[in-house]
Amino acid sequence: MEKSIVLYLHYHPPLAWHALISFFCSRGSFRVEQLMANRYLRTIQLDDHTGWVAARQDTEHNQIVVEVSPSLSPYLSCLQRRLHTLFDLDAEPAIIEAHLKNDKTLRQLIANNSGLRVPRTLDAFELSLRAILGQQVTVKAATTLYSRFVTAFGKPVETPFPGLDRTAPVADAIANAKLQTIIDLGLTQRRALTIHQLAQKIREGALDLEQENRTEILRQLLELPGIGPWTAQYIAMRALGDPNAIPESDLGLMRALQLKNPMEVRRRTEKWQPWRAYGAIYLWHHLT
């Protein structure tokens, strides 16, 4: 067996590594990503190449050490960028947290768990799919639905880790499927149609989730039936890299802030700008 390749990804300390990878694995499929001790295991598909990564934190050198399967060697530069994004390694906690500590609710949460990151994504469509599946259901229900999509549309991949054997679904695979196939995974026709239309628009090039114009992406997303402000802001937060995005209608945020409606959340979080996404992460972590 070929020896794995090792990447070293540096970050600005502190980094709450276990909280970050636990967030991923509590919302994903065991066949795509796993938590093994303090390592994050994940399958990868880049173009037609599949493989895996195994990442761990090196606190002494403020870096994430990532083992990469040899099958992904043609994509190391691309993979390194995507992993930086996934783990939100460019964030500067000292700056972000100094600002958010002006809020009395966040002050204590930050003191208890300094270094939380916004859990990002390797692929914007994958995250968008998860966001749609998570609409108005529990995390457990959304995870069950996502696991069905992985089984139906993911690619088989060989890894040295038991059970880690399938990639996340890509837009093309879902765009090429029949609508009824998606419904049969346990979705309503409306939600299945939202996912199908999103995948088709990406496949056709009518929607590019990787472009830099976040405002335009959000406009196009909100034009799709079945995507409202919560879904769009969640996608902006985790897939588009908007540090100021916040899903104001999120029930967890309202509960954590002891507020009754999205308008109150908007007013309460105005002073968090431009770091509202990080404030949301601290509140969600508090609720777990």
mmCIF file of C-alpha atoms in Angstrom:
data_model
loop_
_atom_site.group_PDB
_atom_site.id
_atom_site.type_symbol
_atom_site.label_atom_id
_atom_site.label_comp_id
_atom_site.label_asym_id
_atom_site.label_seq_id
_atom_site.Cartn_x
_atom_site.Cartn_y
_atom_site.Cartn_z
ATOM 1 C CA MET A 1 0.000 0.000 0.000
ATOM 2 C CA GLU A 2 1.271 3.467 -0.906
ATOM 3 C CA LYS A 3 2.190 5.723 1.961
ATOM 4 C CA SER A 4 -0.246 8.531 2.751
ATOM 5 C CA ILE A 5 0.692 12.157 2.069
ATOM 6 C CA VAL A 6 0.867 14.615 4.979
ATOM 7 C CA LEU A 7 -0.312 18.243 4.895
ATOM 8 C CA TYR A 8 0.308 20.817 7.623
ATOM 9 C CA LEU A 9 -2.348 23.506 7.991
ATOM 10 C CA HIS A 10 -1.568 26.392 10.334
ATOM 11 C CA TYR A 11 -4.131 28.365 12.309
ATOM 12 C CA HIS A 12 -4.449 31.339 14.645
ATOM 13 C CA PRO A 13 -4.865 29.986 18.191
ATOM 14 C CA PRO A 14 -6.913 29.133 20.082
ATOM 15 C CA LEU A 15 -8.829 26.495 18.124
ATOM 16 C CA ALA A 16 -11.570 24.460 19.809
ATOM 17 C CA TRP A 17 -10.802 21.420 17.669
ATOM 18 C CA HIS A 18 -12.935 18.800 19.384
ATOM 19 C CA ALA A 19 -16.006 21.049 19.322
ATOM 20 C CA LEU A 20 -15.467 21.688 15.613
ATOM 21 C CA ILE A 21 -15.128 18.078 14.498
ATOM 22 C CA SER A 22 -17.903 16.960 16.838
ATOM 23 C CA PHE A 23 -20.216 19.434 15.114
ATOM 24 C CA PHE A 24 -19.400 17.879 11.743
ATOM 25 C CA CYS A 25 -19.843 14.285 12.840
ATOM 26 C CA SER A 26 -23.049 14.883 14.802
ATOM 27 C CA ARG A 27 -24.697 16.111 11.600
ATOM 28 C CA GLY A 28 -23.136 13.881 8.961
ATOM 29 C CA SER A 29 -23.173 10.313 7.754
ATOM 30 C CA PHE A 30 -20.900 7.733 9.411
ATOM 31 C CA ARG A 31 -20.083 6.505 5.900
ATOM 32 C CA VAL A 32 -18.671 9.938 4.925
ATOM 33 C CA GLU A 33 -17.146 11.333 8.116
ATOM 34 C CA GLN A 34 -16.187 9.933 11.503
ATOM 35 C CA LEU A 35 -14.664 11.008 14.776
ATOM 36 C CA MET A 36 -11.931 8.629 15.941
ATOM 37 C CA ALA A 37 -10.487 9.714 19.289
ATOM 38 C CA ASN A 38 -9.429 13.268 18.418
ATOM 39 C CA ARG A 39 -9.053 12.647 14.687
ATOM 40 C CA TYR A 40 -11.500 13.709 12.016
ATOM 41 C CA LEU A 41 -11.905 11.179 9.199
ATOM 42 C CA ARG A 42 -13.561 12.129 5.956
ATOM 43 C CA THR A 43 -14.020 10.776 2.434
ATOM 44 C CA ILE A 44 -13.307 13.120 -0.461
ATOM 45 C CA GLN A 45 -14.350 13.342 -4.110
ATOM 46 C CA LEU A 46 -12.546 15.796 -6.384
ATOM 47 C CA ASP A 47 -13.614 15.457 -10.015
ATOM 48 C CA ASP A 48 -13.533 11.699 -10.643
ATOM 49 C CA HIS A 49 -10.928 10.979 -7.963
ATOM 50 C CA THR A 50 -11.998 9.639 -4.590
ATOM 51 C CA GLY A 51 -10.024 9.195 -1.389
ATOM 52 C CA TRP A 52 -9.885 10.098 2.271
ATOM 53 C CA VAL A 53 -8.277 12.401 4.812
ATOM 54 C CA ALA A 54 -7.521 11.952 8.520
ATOM 55 C CA ALA A 55 -6.921 15.200 10.427
ATOM 56 C CA ARG A 56 -5.645 15.830 13.952
ATOM 57 C CA GLN A 57 -4.654 18.892 15.937
ATOM 58 C CA ASP A 58 -1.058 19.683 16.871
ATOM 59 C CA THR A 59 -1.471 22.298 19.588
ATOM 60 C CA GLU A 60 2.278 22.689 20.143
ATOM 61 C CA HIS A 61 2.759 24.066 16.643
ATOM 62 C CA ASN A 62 -0.744 25.529 16.107
ATOM 63 C CA GLN A 63 -1.407 23.346 13.117
ATOM 64 C CA ILE A 64 -3.709 20.645 11.817
ATOM 65 C CA VAL A 65 -1.847 17.585 10.555
ATOM 66 C CA VAL A 66 -3.742 15.896 7.726
ATOM 67 C CA GLU A 67 -3.005 12.478 6.279
ATOM 68 C CA VAL A 68 -4.215 12.267 2.679
ATOM 69 C CA SER A 69 -4.749 9.127 0.611
ATOM 70 C CA PRO A 70 -2.333 8.828 -2.353
ATOM 71 C CA SER A 71 -5.319 8.723 -4.728
ATOM 72 C CA LEU A 72 -5.804 12.464 -4.129
ATOM 73 C CA SER A 73 -2.199 13.447 -4.907
ATOM 74 C CA PRO A 74 -3.132 15.294 -8.158
ATOM 75 C CA TYR A 75 -5.343 17.632 -6.117
ATOM 76 C CA LEU A 76 -3.190 18.526 -3.122
ATOM 77 C CA SER A 77 -3.218 22.279 -3.726
ATOM 78 C CA CYS A 78 -6.990 22.350 -4.190
ATOM 79 C CA LEU A 79 -7.512 20.034 -1.232
ATOM 80 C CA GLN A 80 -5.351 22.164 1.030
ATOM 81 C CA ARG A 81 -7.464 25.250 0.229
ATOM 82 C CA ARG A 82 -10.694 23.360 0.806
ATOM 83 C CA LEU A 83 -9.521 21.977 4.143
ATOM 84 C CA HIS A 84 -8.504 25.474 5.263
ATOM 85 C CA THR A 85 -12.046 26.523 4.447
ATOM 86 C CA LEU A 86 -13.670 23.477 6.056
ATOM 87 C CA PHE A 87 -11.952 24.069 9.398
ATOM 88 C CA ASP A 88 -12.215 27.900 9.187
ATOM 89 C CA LEU A 89 -8.485 28.146 9.825
ATOM 90 C CA ASP A 90 -8.109 31.728 8.596
ATOM 91 C CA ALA A 91 -10.297 33.036 11.424
ATOM 92 C CA GLU A 92 -8.586 35.204 14.051
ATOM 93 C CA PRO A 93 -10.251 34.406 17.375
ATOM 94 C CA ALA A 94 -8.531 37.217 19.288
ATOM 95 C CA ILE A 95 -10.193 39.833 17.073
ATOM 96 C CA ILE A 96 -13.566 38.109 16.784
ATOM 97 C CA GLU A 97 -13.947 37.243 20.443
ATOM 98 C CA ALA A 98 -12.812 40.653 21.706
ATOM 99 C CA HIS A 99 -15.712 42.152 19.752
ATOM 100 C CA LEU A 100 -18.318 39.567 20.769
ATOM 101 C CA LYS A 101 -17.408 39.800 24.460
ATOM 102 C CA ASN A 102 -19.235 43.135 24.531
ATOM 103 C CA ASP A 103 -22.402 41.027 24.679
ATOM 104 C CA LYS A 104 -23.022 39.809 28.222
ATOM 105 C CA THR A 105 -24.529 36.503 27.060
ATOM 106 C CA LEU A 106 -21.593 35.675 24.802
ATOM 107 C CA ARG A 107 -18.944 36.835 27.260
ATOM 108 C CA GLN A 108 -19.300 33.807 29.533
ATOM 109 C CA LEU A 109 -19.742 31.375 26.638
ATOM 110 C CA ILE A 110 -16.482 32.575 25.092
ATOM 111 C CA ALA A 111 -14.688 32.310 28.427
ATOM 112 C CA ASN A 112 -15.794 28.667 28.657
ATOM 113 C CA ASN A 113 -15.051 27.674 25.044
ATOM 114 C CA SER A 114 -12.629 30.092 23.426
ATOM 115 C CA GLY A 115 -11.621 29.292 19.856
ATOM 116 C CA LEU A 116 -14.887 28.078 18.357
ATOM 117 C CA ARG A 117 -14.932 28.215 14.568
ATOM 118 C CA VAL A 118 -17.762 28.365 12.051
ATOM 119 C CA PRO A 119 -17.911 24.775 10.741
ATOM 120 C CA ARG A 120 -17.638 25.303 6.999
ATOM 121 C CA THR A 121 -17.763 22.813 4.141
ATOM 122 C CA LEU A 122 -15.704 21.145 1.430
ATOM 123 C CA ASP A 123 -18.484 21.585 -1.113
ATOM 124 C CA ALA A 124 -21.185 24.269 -1.210
ATOM 125 C CA PHE A 125 -23.778 21.967 -2.774
ATOM 126 C CA GLU A 126 -23.260 19.337 -0.093
ATOM 127 C CA LEU A 127 -23.877 21.930 2.611
ATOM 128 C CA SER A 128 -26.887 23.349 0.759
ATOM 129 C CA LEU A 129 -28.378 19.863 0.523
ATOM 130 C CA ARG A 130 -27.923 19.402 4.263
ATOM 131 C CA ALA A 131 -29.489 22.796 4.962
ATOM 132 C CA ILE A 132 -32.601 21.928 2.958
ATOM 133 C CA LEU A 133 -32.876 18.527 4.628
ATOM 134 C CA GLY A 134 -32.608 20.284 7.991
ATOM 135 C CA GLN A 135 -35.574 22.572 7.449
ATOM 136 C CA GLN A 136 -38.031 22.363 10.366
ATOM 137 C CA VAL A 137 -36.806 18.965 11.561
ATOM 138 C CA THR A 138 -34.514 17.799 14.344
ATOM 139 C CA VAL A 139 -30.786 17.303 13.790
ATOM 140 C CA LYS A 140 -31.349 13.551 14.161
ATOM 141 C CA ALA A 141 -34.058 13.490 11.487
ATOM 142 C CA ALA A 142 -31.946 15.570 9.098
ATOM 143 C CA THR A 143 -28.963 13.255 9.650
ATOM 144 C CA THR A 144 -31.107 10.208 8.869
ATOM 145 C CA LEU A 145 -32.298 11.755 5.607
ATOM 146 C CA TYR A 146 -28.782 12.793 4.638
ATOM 147 C CA SER A 147 -27.495 9.256 5.255
ATOM 148 C CA ARG A 148 -30.101 7.973 2.793
ATOM 149 C CA PHE A 149 -28.820 10.431 0.171
ATOM 150 C CA VAL A 150 -25.270 9.222 0.792
ATOM 151 C CA THR A 151 -26.327 5.614 0.213
ATOM 152 C CA ALA A 152 -28.366 6.482 -2.877
ATOM 153 C CA PHE A 153 -26.063 9.005 -4.564
ATOM 154 C CA GLY A 154 -22.586 8.789 -3.009
ATOM 155 C CA LYS A 155 -19.703 6.942 -4.674
ATOM 156 C CA PRO A 156 -18.022 3.896 -3.124
ATOM 157 C CA VAL A 157 -14.518 4.622 -1.852
ATOM 158 C CA GLU A 158 -11.847 2.455 -0.241
ATOM 159 C CA THR A 159 -10.425 3.656 3.070
ATOM 160 C CA PRO A 160 -8.510 2.001 5.927
ATOM 161 C CA PHE A 161 -11.291 2.962 8.334
ATOM 162 C CA PRO A 162 -14.215 0.565 8.968
ATOM 163 C CA GLY A 163 -17.531 1.925 7.752
ATOM 164 C CA LEU A 164 -16.010 4.987 6.076
ATOM 165 C CA ASP A 165 -16.818 3.843 2.566
ATOM 166 C CA ARG A 166 -18.845 6.371 0.590
ATOM 167 C CA THR A 167 -18.473 9.937 -0.663
ATOM 168 C CA ALA A 168 -20.971 12.737 -0.173
ATOM 169 C CA PRO A 169 -23.545 13.236 -2.966
ATOM 170 C CA VAL A 170 -22.633 15.701 -5.722
ATOM 171 C CA ALA A 171 -25.033 17.906 -7.658
ATOM 172 C CA ASP A 172 -24.738 15.985 -10.936
ATOM 173 C CA ALA A 173 -25.814 12.695 -9.369
ATOM 174 C CA ILE A 174 -28.974 14.206 -7.899
ATOM 175 C CA ALA A 175 -29.742 16.326 -10.963
ATOM 176 C CA ASN A 176 -29.721 13.175 -13.109
ATOM 177 C CA ALA A 177 -32.081 11.315 -10.780
ATOM 178 C CA LYS A 178 -35.835 11.101 -11.186
ATOM 179 C CA LEU A 179 -37.838 13.261 -8.811
ATOM 180 C CA GLN A 180 -39.659 10.198 -7.494
ATOM 181 C CA THR A 181 -36.341 8.616 -6.534
ATOM 182 C CA ILE A 182 -35.673 11.580 -4.252
ATOM 183 C CA ILE A 183 -39.194 11.509 -2.808
ATOM 184 C CA ASP A 184 -38.768 7.811 -2.032
ATOM 185 C CA LEU A 185 -35.916 8.661 0.347
ATOM 186 C CA GLY A 186 -38.533 10.097 2.719
ATOM 187 C CA LEU A 187 -39.077 13.649 1.492
ATOM 188 C CA THR A 188 -42.211 15.554 0.652
ATOM 189 C CA GLN A 189 -42.663 16.364 -3.020
ATOM 190 C CA ARG A 190 -42.006 20.056 -2.341
ATOM 191 C CA ARG A 191 -38.715 19.460 -0.553
ATOM 192 C CA ALA A 192 -37.607 16.899 -3.120
ATOM 193 C CA LEU A 193 -38.382 19.408 -5.865
ATOM 194 C CA THR A 194 -36.294 22.083 -4.128
ATOM 195 C CA ILE A 195 -33.277 19.760 -3.972
ATOM 196 C CA HIS A 196 -33.778 18.566 -7.549
ATOM 197 C CA GLN A 197 -34.055 22.099 -8.936
ATOM 198 C CA LEU A 198 -31.007 23.267 -6.984
ATOM 199 C CA ALA A 199 -28.929 20.366 -8.316
ATOM 200 C CA GLN A 200 -30.124 20.972 -11.875
ATOM 201 C CA LYS A 201 -29.306 24.683 -11.764
ATOM 202 C CA ILE A 202 -25.797 23.905 -10.542
ATOM 203 C CA ARG A 203 -25.281 21.216 -13.202
ATOM 204 C CA GLU A 204 -26.493 23.592 -15.938
ATOM 205 C CA GLY A 205 -24.250 26.427 -14.729
ATOM 206 C CA ALA A 206 -27.223 28.685 -13.984
ATOM 207 C CA LEU A 207 -26.170 28.837 -10.323
ATOM 208 C CA ASP A 208 -22.560 28.965 -9.190
ATOM 209 C CA LEU A 209 -22.221 28.563 -5.436
ATOM 210 C CA GLU A 210 -18.453 29.066 -5.694
ATOM 211 C CA GLN A 211 -18.588 32.611 -7.126
ATOM 212 C CA GLU A 212 -17.515 35.526 -4.935
ATOM 213 C CA ASN A 213 -20.732 37.571 -5.165
ATOM 214 C CA ARG A 214 -22.605 36.347 -2.078
ATOM 215 C CA THR A 215 -25.475 38.776 -2.623
ATOM 216 C CA GLU A 216 -26.155 37.339 -6.065
ATOM 217 C CA ILE A 217 -25.965 33.757 -4.803
ATOM 218 C CA LEU A 218 -28.459 34.521 -2.039
ATOM 219 C CA ARG A 219 -30.792 36.216 -4.490
ATOM 220 C CA GLN A 220 -30.760 33.160 -6.729
ATOM 221 C CA LEU A 221 -31.216 30.779 -3.813
ATOM 222 C CA LEU A 222 -34.224 32.702 -2.504
ATOM 223 C CA GLU A 223 -35.835 32.502 -5.948
ATOM 224 C CA LEU A 224 -35.985 28.719 -5.624
ATOM 225 C CA PRO A 225 -39.293 27.445 -4.213
ATOM 226 C CA GLY A 226 -38.660 25.970 -0.780
ATOM 227 C CA ILE A 227 -35.640 28.094 0.153
ATOM 228 C CA GLY A 228 -36.427 30.858 2.629
ATOM 229 C CA PRO A 229 -34.366 33.226 4.783
ATOM 230 C CA TRP A 230 -33.323 30.580 7.358
ATOM 231 C CA THR A 231 -31.945 28.216 4.713
ATOM 232 C CA ALA A 232 -30.285 31.012 2.744
ATOM 233 C CA GLN A 233 -28.579 32.464 5.825
ATOM 234 C CA TYR A 234 -27.446 29.031 6.996
ATOM 235 C CA ILE A 235 -25.903 28.421 3.566
ATOM 236 C CA ALA A 236 -24.313 31.887 3.630
ATOM 237 C CA MET A 237 -22.843 31.174 7.041
ATOM 238 C CA ARG A 238 -21.375 27.741 6.388
ATOM 239 C CA ALA A 239 -20.963 27.456 2.598
ATOM 240 C CA LEU A 240 -20.418 31.027 1.393
ATOM 241 C CA GLY A 241 -18.113 32.100 4.212
ATOM 242 C CA ASP A 242 -20.123 35.135 5.316
ATOM 243 C CA PRO A 243 -18.957 35.880 8.893
ATOM 244 C CA ASN A 244 -21.945 38.171 9.415
ATOM 245 C CA ALA A 245 -24.676 35.752 8.295
ATOM 246 C CA ILE A 246 -27.211 34.662 10.892
ATOM 247 C CA PRO A 247 -30.377 32.557 10.529
ATOM 248 C CA GLU A 248 -32.554 34.891 12.608
ATOM 249 C CA SER A 249 -35.566 32.579 12.655
ATOM 250 C CA ASP A 250 -33.609 29.670 14.136
ATOM 251 C CA LEU A 251 -35.508 28.301 17.123
ATOM 252 C CA GLY A 252 -32.293 27.418 18.943
ATOM 253 C CA LEU A 253 -30.992 30.980 18.715
ATOM 254 C CA MET A 254 -34.293 32.388 19.953
ATOM 255 C CA ARG A 255 -34.283 29.956 22.856
ATOM 256 C CA ALA A 256 -30.669 30.685 23.787
ATOM 257 C CA LEU A 257 -31.279 34.442 23.689
ATOM 258 C CA GLN A 258 -34.709 34.097 25.364
ATOM 259 C CA LEU A 259 -36.376 35.991 22.526
ATOM 260 C CA LYS A 260 -39.706 35.403 20.819
ATOM 261 C CA ASN A 261 -39.245 36.223 17.138
ATOM 262 C CA PRO A 262 -36.642 36.806 14.387
ATOM 263 C CA MET A 263 -37.028 40.591 14.567
ATOM 264 C CA GLU A 264 -35.886 40.530 18.191
ATOM 265 C CA VAL A 265 -32.920 38.330 17.231
ATOM 266 C CA ARG A 266 -31.974 40.809 14.505
ATOM 267 C CA ARG A 267 -32.058 43.740 16.910
ATOM 268 C CA ARG A 268 -30.213 41.868 19.641
ATOM 269 C CA THR A 269 -27.393 40.779 17.326
ATOM 270 C CA GLU A 270 -26.830 44.109 15.564
ATOM 271 C CA LYS A 271 -23.871 44.875 17.828
ATOM 272 C CA TRP A 272 -22.291 41.523 16.970
ATOM 273 C CA GLN A 273 -21.597 42.710 13.424
ATOM 274 C CA PRO A 274 -19.511 41.844 11.445
ATOM 275 C CA TRP A 275 -19.162 38.549 13.369
ATOM 276 C CA ARG A 276 -22.752 37.397 13.865
ATOM 277 C CA ALA A 277 -22.059 33.914 12.467
ATOM 278 C CA TYR A 278 -19.548 33.306 15.275
ATOM 279 C CA GLY A 279 -22.037 34.514 17.855
ATOM 280 C CA ALA A 280 -24.528 31.983 16.507
ATOM 281 C CA ILE A 281 -21.973 29.187 16.814
ATOM 282 C CA TYR A 282 -21.349 30.036 20.465
ATOM 283 C CA LEU A 283 -25.075 29.905 21.176
ATOM 284 C CA TRP A 284 -25.559 26.618 19.322
ATOM 285 C CA HIS A 285 -22.598 25.092 21.141
ATOM 286 C CA HIS A 286 -24.125 26.205 24.447
ATOM 287 C CA LEU A 287 -27.344 24.357 23.572
ATOM 288 C CA THR A 288 -25.648 21.007 22.815
#
